[in-house]
Amino acid sequence: MAASSSRARVLAGFRRLNRARIQLFQGDDHAMKESRKQLRDQIEMNRSVPTSGPVFEELINGMDEATHMLTHEIIRGDLNEQTGRYGE
């Protein structure tokens, strides 16, 4: 029972991170590709972590912090070709 709820927490975190990266990098094919690769690599790297205990909880909290950072703390500006400035 605990393993299935842990799996659900990981999958929910993955979905939140994936949505946040899509929202942030929409229209930037390179950033979309690289962020997808990084997200997948991190999930794979931690696949062998036990599904309970402090290390697991720390990783889940890290997913939540990364989601928050992507959705609230990073501002992306697009170059305005006419003015040569970003975000206008």
mmCIF file of C-alpha atoms in Angstrom:
data_model
loop_
_atom_site.group_PDB
_atom_site.id
_atom_site.type_symbol
_atom_site.label_atom_id
_atom_site.label_comp_id
_atom_site.label_asym_id
_atom_site.label_seq_id
_atom_site.Cartn_x
_atom_site.Cartn_y
_atom_site.Cartn_z
ATOM 1 C CA MET A 1 0.000 0.000 0.000
ATOM 2 C CA ALA A 2 2.745 2.479 0.946
ATOM 3 C CA ALA A 3 4.685 1.778 -2.252
ATOM 4 C CA SER A 4 1.681 2.596 -4.431
ATOM 5 C CA SER A 5 1.048 5.889 -2.622
ATOM 6 C CA SER A 6 4.760 6.737 -2.937
ATOM 7 C CA ARG A 7 4.601 5.981 -6.646
ATOM 8 C CA ALA A 8 1.547 8.215 -6.955
ATOM 9 C CA ARG A 9 3.396 11.047 -5.186
ATOM 10 C CA VAL A 10 6.360 10.716 -7.544
ATOM 11 C CA LEU A 11 4.137 10.652 -10.627
ATOM 12 C CA ALA A 12 2.148 13.660 -9.401
ATOM 13 C CA GLY A 13 5.392 15.565 -8.794
ATOM 14 C CA PHE A 14 6.651 14.600 -12.244
ATOM 15 C CA ARG A 15 3.420 15.841 -13.844
ATOM 16 C CA ARG A 16 3.598 19.158 -11.960
ATOM 17 C CA LEU A 17 7.224 19.674 -13.007
ATOM 18 C CA ASN A 18 6.436 18.752 -16.590
ATOM 19 C CA ARG A 19 3.528 21.208 -16.750
ATOM 20 C CA ALA A 20 5.671 23.962 -15.222
ATOM 21 C CA ARG A 21 8.495 23.455 -17.719
ATOM 22 C CA ILE A 22 6.038 23.446 -20.641
ATOM 23 C CA GLN A 23 4.472 26.667 -19.402
ATOM 24 C CA LEU A 24 7.854 28.357 -18.920
ATOM 25 C CA PHE A 25 9.606 27.198 -22.079
ATOM 26 C CA GLN A 26 6.692 27.186 -24.520
ATOM 27 C CA GLY A 27 7.944 28.303 -27.925
ATOM 28 C CA ASP A 28 11.602 27.581 -27.175
ATOM 29 C CA ASP A 29 12.290 24.193 -28.740
ATOM 30 C CA HIS A 30 15.830 23.915 -27.409
ATOM 31 C CA ALA A 31 14.818 24.693 -23.817
ATOM 32 C CA MET A 32 11.864 22.302 -24.063
ATOM 33 C CA LYS A 33 14.095 19.501 -25.267
ATOM 34 C CA GLU A 34 16.841 20.102 -22.694
ATOM 35 C CA SER A 35 14.453 20.544 -19.761
ATOM 36 C CA ARG A 36 12.659 17.317 -20.684
ATOM 37 C CA LYS A 37 15.990 15.500 -20.795
ATOM 38 C CA GLN A 38 17.074 16.925 -17.431
ATOM 39 C CA LEU A 39 13.769 16.049 -15.790
ATOM 40 C CA ARG A 40 13.895 12.508 -17.113
ATOM 41 C CA ASP A 41 17.556 12.092 -16.108
ATOM 42 C CA GLN A 42 16.809 13.205 -12.551
ATOM 43 C CA ILE A 43 13.903 10.784 -12.248
ATOM 44 C CA GLU A 44 16.038 7.926 -13.571
ATOM 45 C CA MET A 45 18.985 8.829 -11.339
ATOM 46 C CA ASN A 46 16.804 8.538 -8.227
ATOM 47 C CA ARG A 47 14.849 5.464 -9.284
ATOM 48 C CA SER A 48 16.622 3.241 -6.751
ATOM 49 C CA VAL A 49 15.867 5.460 -3.740
ATOM 50 C CA PRO A 50 13.682 3.647 -1.176
ATOM 51 C CA THR A 51 10.058 4.828 -1.301
ATOM 52 C CA SER A 52 9.988 5.856 2.335
ATOM 53 C CA GLY A 53 12.264 7.666 4.708
ATOM 54 C CA PRO A 54 14.013 11.010 4.840
ATOM 55 C CA VAL A 55 15.805 10.738 1.477
ATOM 56 C CA PHE A 56 12.539 10.043 -0.331
ATOM 57 C CA GLU A 57 10.787 12.920 1.447
ATOM 58 C CA GLU A 58 13.676 15.244 0.597
ATOM 59 C CA LEU A 59 13.392 14.333 -3.092
ATOM 60 C CA ILE A 60 9.615 14.899 -3.069
ATOM 61 C CA ASN A 61 10.135 18.291 -1.402
ATOM 62 C CA GLY A 62 12.785 19.063 -4.021
ATOM 63 C CA MET A 63 10.259 18.387 -6.773
ATOM 64 C CA ASP A 64 7.813 20.773 -5.114
ATOM 65 C CA GLU A 65 10.503 23.451 -4.746
ATOM 66 C CA ALA A 66 11.564 23.069 -8.378
ATOM 67 C CA THR A 67 7.947 23.387 -9.512
ATOM 68 C CA HIS A 68 7.533 26.536 -7.440
ATOM 69 C CA MET A 69 10.751 27.976 -8.854
ATOM 70 C CA LEU A 70 9.698 27.296 -12.449
ATOM 71 C CA THR A 71 6.217 28.747 -11.993
ATOM 72 C CA HIS A 72 6.934 31.731 -9.732
ATOM 73 C CA GLU A 73 10.605 32.680 -9.649
ATOM 74 C CA ILE A 74 11.847 32.604 -13.234
ATOM 75 C CA ILE A 75 10.938 35.321 -15.683
ATOM 76 C CA ARG A 76 11.435 34.630 -19.343
ATOM 77 C CA GLY A 77 11.766 37.523 -21.724
ATOM 78 C CA ASP A 78 11.489 37.250 -25.461
ATOM 79 C CA LEU A 79 13.581 39.456 -27.715
ATOM 80 C CA ASN A 80 11.620 42.106 -29.550
ATOM 81 C CA GLU A 81 13.342 42.197 -32.941
ATOM 82 C CA GLN A 82 12.156 45.746 -33.658
ATOM 83 C CA THR A 83 13.446 47.375 -30.473
ATOM 84 C CA GLY A 84 16.282 44.996 -29.630
ATOM 85 C CA ARG A 85 14.955 44.690 -26.085
ATOM 86 C CA TYR A 86 13.562 41.815 -24.105
ATOM 87 C CA GLY A 87 10.020 41.591 -22.811
ATOM 88 C CA GLU A 88 8.458 44.395 -24.839
#
